[in-house]
Coordinates of C-alpha atoms and ligand atoms in Angstrom, one line a residue:
M1 CA -133.1 109.5 -23.6
Q2 CA -131.0 112.2 -21.9
V3 CA -132.5 115.7 -22.1
F4 CA -130.2 118.7 -21.5
D5 CA -131.4 122.1 -20.3
M6 CA -129.8 125.5 -21.0
I7 CA -128.3 127.2 -18.0
I8 CA -129.1 130.9 -17.6
N9 CA -128.3 132.9 -14.5
G10 CA -127.4 129.7 -12.7
K11 CA -130.7 128.0 -13.4
P12 CA -131.8 125.3 -15.8
V13 CA -134.0 126.8 -18.6
R14 CA -136.3 124.9 -21.0
A15 CA -137.3 126.4 -24.4
G16 CA -140.6 124.7 -24.9
S17 CA -139.2 122.5 -27.7
T18 CA -136.0 120.4 -28.1
F19 CA -133.9 119.2 -31.0
D20 CA -132.2 115.9 -31.5
V21 CA -128.5 115.1 -31.2
V22 CA -127.4 112.2 -33.4
N23 CA -124.6 109.8 -32.7
P24 CA -122.6 109.7 -36.0
A25 CA -121.5 106.2 -35.4
T26 CA -125.0 104.9 -35.6
G27 CA -127.0 107.7 -37.2
E28 CA -129.4 107.4 -34.2
V29 CA -130.6 110.1 -31.8
F30 CA -129.0 109.7 -28.4
A31 CA -129.9 113.0 -26.6
R32 CA -132.1 116.1 -26.9
V33 CA -131.2 119.7 -26.1
Q34 CA -133.3 122.8 -25.8
A35 CA -134.2 124.7 -29.0
G36 CA -133.4 128.1 -27.6
D37 CA -134.0 131.3 -29.6
V38 CA -133.2 135.0 -29.6
S39 CA -135.2 135.6 -26.4
H40 CA -132.9 133.2 -24.6
V41 CA -129.9 135.0 -25.9
D42 CA -131.3 138.2 -24.5
Q43 CA -131.9 136.6 -21.1
A44 CA -128.5 135.1 -21.0
V45 CA -126.8 138.4 -21.9
A46 CA -128.8 140.2 -19.3
A47 CA -127.7 137.7 -16.7
A48 CA -124.0 137.9 -17.8
R49 CA -124.2 141.8 -17.8
T50 CA -125.7 141.8 -14.2
A51 CA -123.0 139.4 -13.0
F52 CA -120.1 141.3 -14.6
P53 CA -119.4 144.1 -12.0
A54 CA -119.0 141.7 -9.1
W55 CA -117.1 139.1 -11.1
S56 CA -114.7 141.6 -12.6
R57 CA -114.0 143.0 -9.1
T58 CA -113.5 139.5 -7.5
P59 CA -109.9 139.3 -6.2
D60 CA -107.6 137.7 -8.7
A61 CA -106.6 134.9 -6.3
E62 CA -110.3 134.0 -5.9
R63 CA -110.9 133.8 -9.6
K64 CA -107.8 131.7 -10.0
R65 CA -109.0 129.4 -7.3
L66 CA -112.4 129.0 -9.0
M67 CA -110.8 128.2 -12.3
H68 CA -108.8 125.4 -10.7
A69 CA -112.0 124.2 -9.2
L70 CA -113.5 124.0 -12.7
G71 CA -110.5 121.9 -13.7
A72 CA -111.1 119.6 -10.8
A73 CA -114.8 119.3 -11.7
L74 CA -113.9 118.3 -15.3
E75 CA -111.5 115.7 -13.9
A76 CA -114.1 114.3 -11.5
H77 CA -116.5 113.7 -14.4
M78 CA -113.9 112.6 -17.0
P79 CA -115.5 109.3 -18.0
E80 CA -119.0 110.8 -18.4
L81 CA -117.7 113.7 -20.5
M82 CA -115.6 111.4 -22.7
E83 CA -118.6 109.3 -23.4
L84 CA -120.6 112.4 -24.4
V85 CA -117.8 113.6 -26.7
T86 CA -117.5 110.2 -28.3
K87 CA -121.3 109.9 -28.8
E88 CA -121.8 113.4 -30.2
A89 CA -118.5 114.0 -32.2
G90 CA -117.8 110.4 -33.1
K91 CA -114.2 110.4 -32.1
P92 CA -112.9 107.3 -30.3
L93 CA -112.4 107.2 -26.6
G94 CA -108.7 106.3 -27.3
G95 CA -108.1 106.9 -31.0
L96 CA -105.2 107.0 -33.5
N97 CA -102.0 108.0 -31.6
G98 CA -104.1 108.6 -28.5
V99 CA -106.1 111.4 -30.2
G100 CA -109.7 110.9 -29.0
S101 CA -112.1 111.9 -26.4
G102 CA -109.7 111.0 -23.6
M103 CA -107.3 113.5 -25.0
E104 CA -110.1 116.0 -25.5
V105 CA -111.2 115.9 -21.9
G106 CA -107.6 115.5 -20.6
G107 CA -106.6 118.5 -22.7
A108 CA -109.6 120.5 -21.4
I109 CA -108.4 119.8 -17.8
A110 CA -104.8 120.7 -18.6
W111 CA -105.8 123.9 -20.4
T112 CA -108.0 124.9 -17.5
H113 CA -105.2 124.6 -14.9
V114 CA -102.5 126.2 -17.0
T115 CA -104.8 129.1 -17.9
A116 CA -105.9 129.5 -14.3
D117 CA -102.2 130.2 -13.4
L118 CA -101.6 132.8 -16.0
E119 CA -101.1 136.3 -14.8
L120 CA -101.5 139.8 -16.4
P121 CA -99.4 142.0 -14.1
V122 CA -99.5 145.7 -14.2
E123 CA -96.6 146.9 -16.4
V124 CA -94.7 150.0 -15.4
I125 CA -93.6 152.0 -18.5
Q126 CA -92.1 155.0 -16.7
D127 CA -91.4 155.8 -13.1
N128 CA -89.3 158.9 -12.5
D129 CA -89.5 162.3 -10.8
D130 CA -91.9 163.5 -13.4
A131 CA -94.5 160.8 -13.7
R132 CA -95.4 157.1 -13.3
I133 CA -97.1 155.4 -16.2
E134 CA -98.7 152.0 -15.7
V135 CA -100.4 149.7 -18.2
H136 CA -103.4 147.8 -16.7
R137 CA -105.3 145.0 -18.3
K138 CA -109.1 145.2 -17.8
P139 CA -111.8 142.7 -18.7
L140 CA -114.0 143.7 -21.6
G141 CA -117.5 142.8 -20.2
V142 CA -119.7 140.1 -21.7
V143 CA -118.0 137.6 -24.0
G144 CA -120.0 135.6 -26.6
S145 CA -118.5 132.3 -27.4
I146 CA -119.5 130.3 -30.5
T147 CA -118.0 126.8 -31.0
P148 CA -117.8 124.2 -33.8
W149 CA -118.4 120.4 -33.8
N150 CA -114.9 119.0 -34.2
W151 CA -113.5 119.4 -30.7
P152 CA -116.6 120.6 -28.9
L153 CA -115.5 120.5 -25.2
M154 CA -111.9 121.4 -25.7
I155 CA -112.7 124.5 -27.8
A156 CA -115.4 125.5 -25.3
I157 CA -112.7 125.4 -22.6
W158 CA -110.3 127.4 -24.8
H159 CA -112.9 130.1 -25.0
V160 CA -114.5 130.1 -21.6
I161 CA -111.5 129.7 -19.2
P162 CA -109.4 132.7 -20.3
A163 CA -112.5 134.9 -20.7
L164 CA -113.5 134.1 -17.0
R165 CA -109.9 134.2 -15.8
A166 CA -109.5 137.8 -17.1
G167 CA -112.8 138.8 -15.3
N168 CA -115.3 138.7 -18.1
T169 CA -118.7 136.9 -18.0
V170 CA -119.7 134.6 -20.8
V171 CA -122.6 133.4 -23.0
I172 CA -121.7 130.3 -24.9
K173 CA -123.4 128.7 -27.9
P174 CA -122.2 125.3 -28.9
S175 CA -122.6 123.7 -32.3
G176 CA -126.1 122.2 -32.6
L177 CA -124.4 119.1 -33.8
T178 CA -122.4 118.6 -30.6
P179 CA -124.0 120.5 -27.7
T180 CA -124.1 117.8 -25.0
A181 CA -120.6 117.8 -23.4
T182 CA -120.4 121.6 -23.4
T183 CA -123.9 121.8 -21.7
R184 CA -122.8 119.3 -19.1
F185 CA -119.6 121.3 -18.4
V186 CA -121.6 124.5 -18.0
E187 CA -123.9 122.6 -15.6
L188 CA -120.9 121.5 -13.5
A189 CA -119.4 125.0 -13.7
N190 CA -122.5 126.6 -12.3
A191 CA -122.2 124.6 -9.2
I192 CA -119.0 126.4 -8.6
L193 CA -119.4 129.9 -10.2
P194 CA -121.7 132.7 -9.1
P195 CA -125.0 132.8 -11.1
G196 CA -124.8 134.6 -14.5
V197 CA -121.0 134.3 -14.8
L198 CA -121.3 131.5 -17.4
N199 CA -124.5 130.9 -19.4
I200 CA -125.3 128.5 -22.2
V201 CA -127.9 128.9 -25.0
T202 CA -128.5 126.0 -27.3
G203 CA -130.4 126.3 -30.5
E204 CA -129.8 127.1 -34.2
S205 CA -132.6 129.4 -35.1
G206 CA -130.7 132.7 -35.3
V207 CA -128.9 132.2 -31.9
G208 CA -125.4 132.6 -33.3
S209 CA -126.2 135.7 -35.3
A210 CA -128.1 137.2 -32.3
I211 CA -124.9 136.8 -30.3
A212 CA -122.8 138.3 -33.0
K213 CA -125.2 141.3 -33.2
H214 CA -126.0 141.8 -29.6
P215 CA -125.3 145.4 -28.4
E216 CA -124.6 144.2 -24.8
I217 CA -121.9 141.7 -25.9
N218 CA -118.4 143.2 -25.9
K219 CA -116.4 140.5 -27.6
I220 CA -116.9 137.4 -29.7
V221 CA -114.6 134.4 -29.6
F222 CA -115.5 132.2 -32.5
T223 CA -114.0 129.0 -33.8
G224 CA -115.5 127.6 -37.0
S225 CA -115.5 128.0 -40.7
T226 CA -114.2 131.1 -42.6
P227 CA -117.5 132.0 -44.2
T228 CA -119.3 132.0 -40.8
G229 CA -116.3 134.0 -39.3
K230 CA -116.8 136.7 -42.0
N231 CA -120.5 136.9 -41.3
I232 CA -119.8 137.3 -37.6
M233 CA -117.3 140.0 -38.3
Q234 CA -120.0 142.0 -40.2
N235 CA -122.6 141.5 -37.5
A236 CA -120.2 142.4 -34.8
A237 CA -119.4 145.8 -36.3
G238 CA -122.6 147.4 -34.9
N239 CA -121.0 148.0 -31.5
L240 CA -117.4 147.4 -32.6
K241 CA -117.0 144.1 -30.7
R242 CA -113.5 142.8 -30.1
L243 CA -113.0 139.6 -32.1
T244 CA -110.9 136.4 -31.9
L245 CA -111.7 134.4 -35.0
E246 CA -110.2 130.9 -35.3
L247 CA -111.2 129.8 -38.8
G248 CA -110.6 127.2 -41.4
G249 CA -107.2 125.9 -42.4
N250 CA -105.7 124.1 -45.4
D251 CA -102.3 123.4 -43.9
A252 CA -99.4 122.3 -46.2
G253 CA -96.6 120.0 -45.1
I254 CA -93.4 119.8 -47.2
V255 CA -91.3 116.7 -47.0
L256 CA -87.6 117.2 -48.0
P257 CA -85.7 114.5 -49.8
D258 CA -83.4 113.6 -46.9
V259 CA -86.1 111.8 -44.8
D260 CA -86.5 108.1 -44.4
P261 CA -90.0 107.4 -46.0
K262 CA -90.7 104.4 -43.8
A263 CA -89.9 106.2 -40.6
I264 CA -91.8 109.3 -41.4
A265 CA -95.0 107.9 -42.9
P266 CA -96.6 106.9 -39.6
K267 CA -96.0 110.4 -38.3
L268 CA -97.4 112.0 -41.5
F269 CA -100.4 109.7 -41.4
G270 CA -101.1 110.6 -37.7
V271 CA -101.1 114.3 -38.2
G272 CA -103.2 114.1 -41.4
F273 CA -105.8 111.6 -40.1
H274 CA -106.3 112.0 -36.4
N275 CA -109.9 112.8 -35.5
N276 CA -110.6 111.8 -39.1
G277 CA -108.9 114.9 -40.5
Q278 CA -111.5 117.0 -38.7
T279 CA -109.1 119.3 -36.9
C280 CA -108.4 122.8 -38.0
A281 CA -104.7 122.3 -38.0
C282 CA -104.5 118.8 -39.5
L283 CA -102.1 118.3 -42.3
K284 CA -104.3 118.8 -45.3
R285 CA -102.0 119.1 -48.3
L286 CA -98.8 117.0 -48.4
Y287 CA -96.0 118.0 -50.7
V288 CA -93.4 115.2 -51.1
H289 CA -90.1 115.4 -53.0
D290 CA -90.1 113.5 -56.3
S291 CA -87.1 111.3 -55.2
I292 CA -89.2 109.7 -52.4
Y293 CA -92.7 110.4 -53.6
E294 CA -93.8 106.8 -54.6
E295 CA -92.4 105.3 -51.5
V296 CA -94.1 107.8 -49.1
C297 CA -97.4 107.4 -50.9
A298 CA -97.2 103.6 -50.7
E299 CA -96.4 103.6 -47.0
L300 CA -99.3 106.1 -46.3
A301 CA -101.7 103.9 -48.2
R302 CA -100.5 100.7 -46.4
I303 CA -101.1 102.4 -43.0
A304 CA -104.5 103.7 -44.2
K305 CA -105.6 100.2 -45.1
E306 CA -104.5 98.9 -41.7
T307 CA -106.3 101.6 -39.7
V308 CA -109.2 100.4 -37.5
V309 CA -112.3 102.4 -38.4
G310 CA -115.5 101.9 -36.3
D311 CA -117.7 103.0 -33.4
G312 CA -115.6 105.2 -31.1
L313 CA -117.1 103.5 -28.0
V314 CA -115.5 100.2 -29.0
E315 CA -112.0 99.7 -27.6
G316 CA -109.3 99.6 -30.3
T317 CA -111.0 101.9 -32.7
E318 CA -108.5 104.3 -34.2
L319 CA -110.8 106.4 -36.4
G320 CA -114.6 107.0 -35.9
P321 CA -117.2 108.2 -38.3
V322 CA -117.2 111.6 -40.0
Q323 CA -119.2 113.8 -37.7
N324 CA -122.2 114.5 -39.9
K325 CA -123.8 113.4 -43.2
A326 CA -123.3 116.8 -45.0
Q327 CA -119.5 116.6 -44.3
L328 CA -119.4 113.0 -45.4
D329 CA -121.1 114.0 -48.7
F330 CA -118.7 116.9 -49.1
V331 CA -115.6 114.6 -48.6
Q332 CA -117.0 112.1 -51.2
E333 CA -117.5 115.0 -53.6
L334 CA -113.9 116.1 -53.3
V335 CA -112.6 112.6 -53.8
E336 CA -114.7 112.1 -56.9
D337 CA -113.5 115.4 -58.3
A338 CA -109.9 114.3 -57.8
R339 CA -110.6 110.9 -59.4
A340 CA -112.2 112.6 -62.4
H341 CA -109.1 114.8 -62.8
G342 CA -106.7 111.9 -63.0
A343 CA -105.6 111.4 -59.4
R344 CA -104.9 107.9 -58.1
I345 CA -106.9 106.8 -55.1
L346 CA -104.4 104.5 -53.3
S347 CA -106.7 103.6 -50.4
G348 CA -110.3 104.0 -49.4
G349 CA -112.1 106.5 -51.5
K350 CA -115.6 105.7 -50.5
A351 CA -118.2 105.7 -47.6
R352 CA -118.9 102.5 -45.8
P353 CA -122.4 101.2 -46.3
G354 CA -124.7 100.6 -43.3
G355 CA -125.5 102.9 -40.4
G356 CA -123.3 105.8 -39.4
F357 CA -121.2 108.2 -41.4
F358 CA -118.1 106.2 -42.0
F359 CA -115.6 107.0 -44.8
E360 CA -112.5 104.9 -45.5
P361 CA -109.2 106.6 -44.8
T362 CA -108.2 107.8 -48.3
V363 CA -104.7 108.6 -49.6
I364 CA -104.7 110.3 -53.0
A365 CA -101.6 110.2 -55.2
D366 CA -100.9 112.4 -58.2
A367 CA -103.0 115.1 -56.6
K368 CA -102.2 118.5 -58.1
D369 CA -102.7 122.2 -57.1
G370 CA -105.9 123.3 -58.8
M371 CA -107.8 120.1 -57.8
R372 CA -110.6 120.9 -55.3
V373 CA -109.2 118.4 -52.7
V374 CA -105.9 120.3 -52.7
D375 CA -107.3 123.9 -52.9
E376 CA -110.2 123.5 -50.5
E377 CA -110.3 122.4 -46.8
Q378 CA -111.4 118.7 -47.0
F379 CA -112.0 118.4 -43.2
G380 CA -112.2 114.6 -43.5
P381 CA -110.2 111.4 -43.7
V382 CA -108.6 112.2 -47.0
L383 CA -105.0 113.3 -47.7
P384 CA -103.9 114.5 -51.1
V385 CA -100.2 113.9 -51.8
I386 CA -98.6 116.3 -54.3
R387 CA -95.2 115.8 -56.1
Y388 CA -92.6 118.5 -56.2
S389 CA -89.0 118.8 -57.3
D390 CA -87.9 122.4 -56.6
I391 CA -88.0 123.8 -53.0
E392 CA -88.5 127.4 -54.1
E393 CA -91.4 126.5 -56.2
V394 CA -93.1 124.3 -53.5
I395 CA -92.8 127.1 -50.9
A396 CA -94.7 129.3 -53.3
R397 CA -97.3 126.6 -54.0
A398 CA -97.8 126.0 -50.2
N399 CA -98.3 129.7 -49.7
N400 CA -100.6 130.1 -52.7
N401 CA -103.8 129.5 -50.6
E402 CA -106.1 132.0 -48.8
N403 CA -105.8 130.1 -45.6
G404 CA -102.8 130.5 -43.2
L405 CA -103.3 128.4 -40.1
G406 CA -100.4 126.0 -39.8
G407 CA -97.6 124.5 -42.0
S408 CA -94.7 122.1 -41.6
I409 CA -91.4 121.1 -43.0
W410 CA -90.1 117.6 -42.5
S411 CA -86.3 117.0 -42.7
K412 CA -83.3 115.7 -40.8
D413 CA -81.7 119.1 -41.2
H414 CA -83.4 121.1 -38.5
A415 CA -81.7 124.4 -39.2
K416 CA -82.6 124.3 -42.9
A417 CA -86.1 123.1 -42.1
A418 CA -86.6 126.0 -39.6
E419 CA -85.4 128.5 -42.1
L420 CA -88.0 127.2 -44.7
A421 CA -90.7 126.9 -42.0
L422 CA -90.3 130.7 -41.3
R423 CA -91.1 131.3 -45.0
L424 CA -94.5 129.7 -44.7
E425 CA -97.4 132.1 -44.5
C426 CA -99.1 130.7 -41.4
G427 CA -99.7 131.3 -37.7
T428 CA -97.8 128.3 -36.5
A429 CA -95.0 126.5 -38.4
W430 CA -93.7 123.1 -37.2
V431 CA -90.6 121.2 -38.0
N432 CA -91.1 117.4 -38.0
E433 CA -94.5 117.8 -36.4
H434 CA -97.8 119.3 -37.3
G435 CA -100.9 120.6 -35.5
A436 CA -99.5 120.1 -32.0
V437 CA -100.7 122.9 -29.7
Q438 CA -100.1 123.5 -26.0
P439 CA -101.7 125.8 -23.4
D440 CA -98.7 128.1 -23.0
A441 CA -97.8 128.8 -26.7
P442 CA -99.9 131.2 -28.8
F443 CA -101.9 129.7 -31.6
G444 CA -103.9 131.4 -34.3
G445 CA -104.3 132.0 -38.1
V446 CA -103.1 134.6 -40.5
K447 CA -104.7 135.5 -43.9
Q448 CA -108.3 134.1 -44.0
S449 CA -107.6 131.6 -41.2
G450 CA -108.5 134.2 -38.6
L451 CA -107.8 137.1 -36.3
G452 CA -105.9 137.0 -33.0
V453 CA -104.5 134.1 -31.1
E454 CA -105.4 131.8 -28.2
F455 CA -103.4 130.3 -25.4
G456 CA -100.8 131.6 -23.0
R457 CA -100.4 135.2 -22.0
Y458 CA -101.0 136.4 -25.6
G459 CA -104.3 134.6 -25.7
L460 CA -105.3 135.9 -22.3
E461 CA -104.6 139.5 -23.3
E462 CA -107.2 139.2 -26.0
Y463 CA -109.9 139.1 -23.3
T464 CA -108.8 142.5 -22.0
S465 CA -108.4 146.1 -23.0
I466 CA -105.5 148.2 -22.0
Q467 CA -106.0 151.1 -19.7
T468 CA -103.0 153.4 -19.3
L469 CA -102.7 155.2 -16.0
K470 CA -100.4 158.3 -15.9
I471 CA -99.7 159.9 -12.5
M472 CA -98.0 163.3 -12.7
K473 CA -95.6 163.7 -9.8
A474 CA -94.4 167.3 -10.4
Ligands
LIG1 P1 -119.4 126.5 -38.7 O1 -118.8 127.8 -39.1 O2 -120.4 125.9 -39.7 O3 -120.1 126.6 -37.3 C1 -119.4 127.0 -36.2 C2 -120.4 127.5 -35.2 O4 -121.0 128.8 -35.7 C3 -121.6 126.7 -34.8 O5 -121.9 126.8 -33.5 C4 -122.7 127.3 -35.7 O6 -124.0 127.0 -35.2 C5 -122.4 128.7 -35.6 N1 -122.9 129.6 -36.7 C6 -123.3 129.2 -37.9 N2 -123.7 130.3 -38.6 C7 -123.6 131.3 -37.8 C8 -123.8 132.8 -38.0 N3 -124.2 133.3 -39.1 N4 -123.5 133.6 -36.9 C9 -123.0 133.1 -35.8 N5 -122.8 131.8 -35.6 C10 -123.1 130.9 -36.6 O7 -118.1 125.6 -38.5 P2 -118.1 124.0 -38.2 O8 -118.5 123.3 -39.5 O9 -118.9 123.7 -37.0 O10 -116.6 123.7 -37.9 C11 -115.6 123.4 -38.9 C12 -114.7 124.5 -39.2 O11 -114.1 125.0 -38.1 C13 -113.6 124.1 -40.1 O12 -113.4 125.1 -41.1 C14 -112.4 124.2 -39.2 O13 -111.2 124.4 -39.9 C15 -112.7 125.3 -38.3 N6 -112.0 125.2 -37.0 C16 -111.0 126.1 -36.8 C17 -110.2 126.0 -35.7 C18 -109.1 127.0 -35.4 O14 -108.6 127.1 -34.3 N7 -108.7 127.8 -36.3 C19 -110.5 125.0 -34.7 C20 -111.5 124.1 -35.0 C21 -112.2 124.2 -36.1

């Protein structure tokens, strides 16, 4: 059994006790990690605080070089990291439309290199005979990163690399459900970075809230559920921490009547079900025009029934298990609620007996606004399909949700679709696509899906504060 240590100030640290990490495909323990507590948070923050002055003054070109070295280390350990991600998160090595742990580790590598090359140059606002005014971007100090279980390594990279690139030091806490790939990454990174620059504390007993409250942490970057995000915001108020909060989503997609149902169904299925629907910006509510409703539903159900569900380590698996039992039970509860309220379950609808947390890919027709599976984030392999006939009305229905992460319009008429997409209340709107992110385009939620953005220059700026320098010449 592999046992993972925390890394604090460049050294492995044991907590005295460990907790189990379960492979959701088998329900069996495959690794143990340290059950760290608040005292380890204090140690890690002290190490990060001590490392900050030298790291923040390290020449930019050197920090950039070290970030590329981290990308190379990820690449050199790709098969090992993929296996850890598949074992802890359940996602297949390959996966539906190539969305699996290969994409997760490959994405982590790509994000690292692209972010390494981002620049935050000094901006000159005024330079005349009277004065010169410059805007500088300075690192914030110690960044606390708290990550979820659905894309454990990718999201850790999304937090850690821009924070370090901008000159901050970091304490990361991965989800207790999926701590292994992140811990291994931090181990690899500590062979490259100076001690204390990147520290990891694992453990669930108050570790997250200790990070949120810690007076020596200057910023929190959090990806996870909206209720936890709100709690972090309250706890972070003590020293007015800067916050980036990437929270829950309940993304709507609207299919206009001009599409070909057969051609579009595989794309819709892919963006709704990849990673078993356990992606913040998966398509989670699908509104289809009345004229093609039955045909789209039938195609989606056909694809769902043909999808290969199984252990992610087995080649050819398209969808793995749901990541944990509580999430599996929640998904079942939402499906039963829909059934009880008159929805038609066209495929799946139930957990698979035996070991592991498997749920059959489920397409729900005659779903309606007001049903829990439509109004709440299901975060599982279940797609409710809702009928509409009037475009004005469906835009209002799509927007009538407290979340605002992503949204999409599907149509052959790109100009009309773009016009409608801009009316969706969400951080990213796609036309004929959903959930696709890339390292140079900003991504974030509006309404209760979060605060701030990640990726590209806009994302990098969130790890800095502005210092304005005014030099009088007269
Ligand atoms: P979660 O909120 O339960 O947990 C996320 C992390 O927060 C874990 O590390 C957990 O241990 C920690 N945590 C729990 N309570 C805490 C507290 N009081 N203070 C500080 N930390 C605490 O979320 P989850 O179930 O792991 O992830 C699923 C959710 O994440 C979904 O809602 C999904 O939409 C969202 N998500 C959002 C994005 C995005 O970019 N917007 C990306 C991925 C996932």
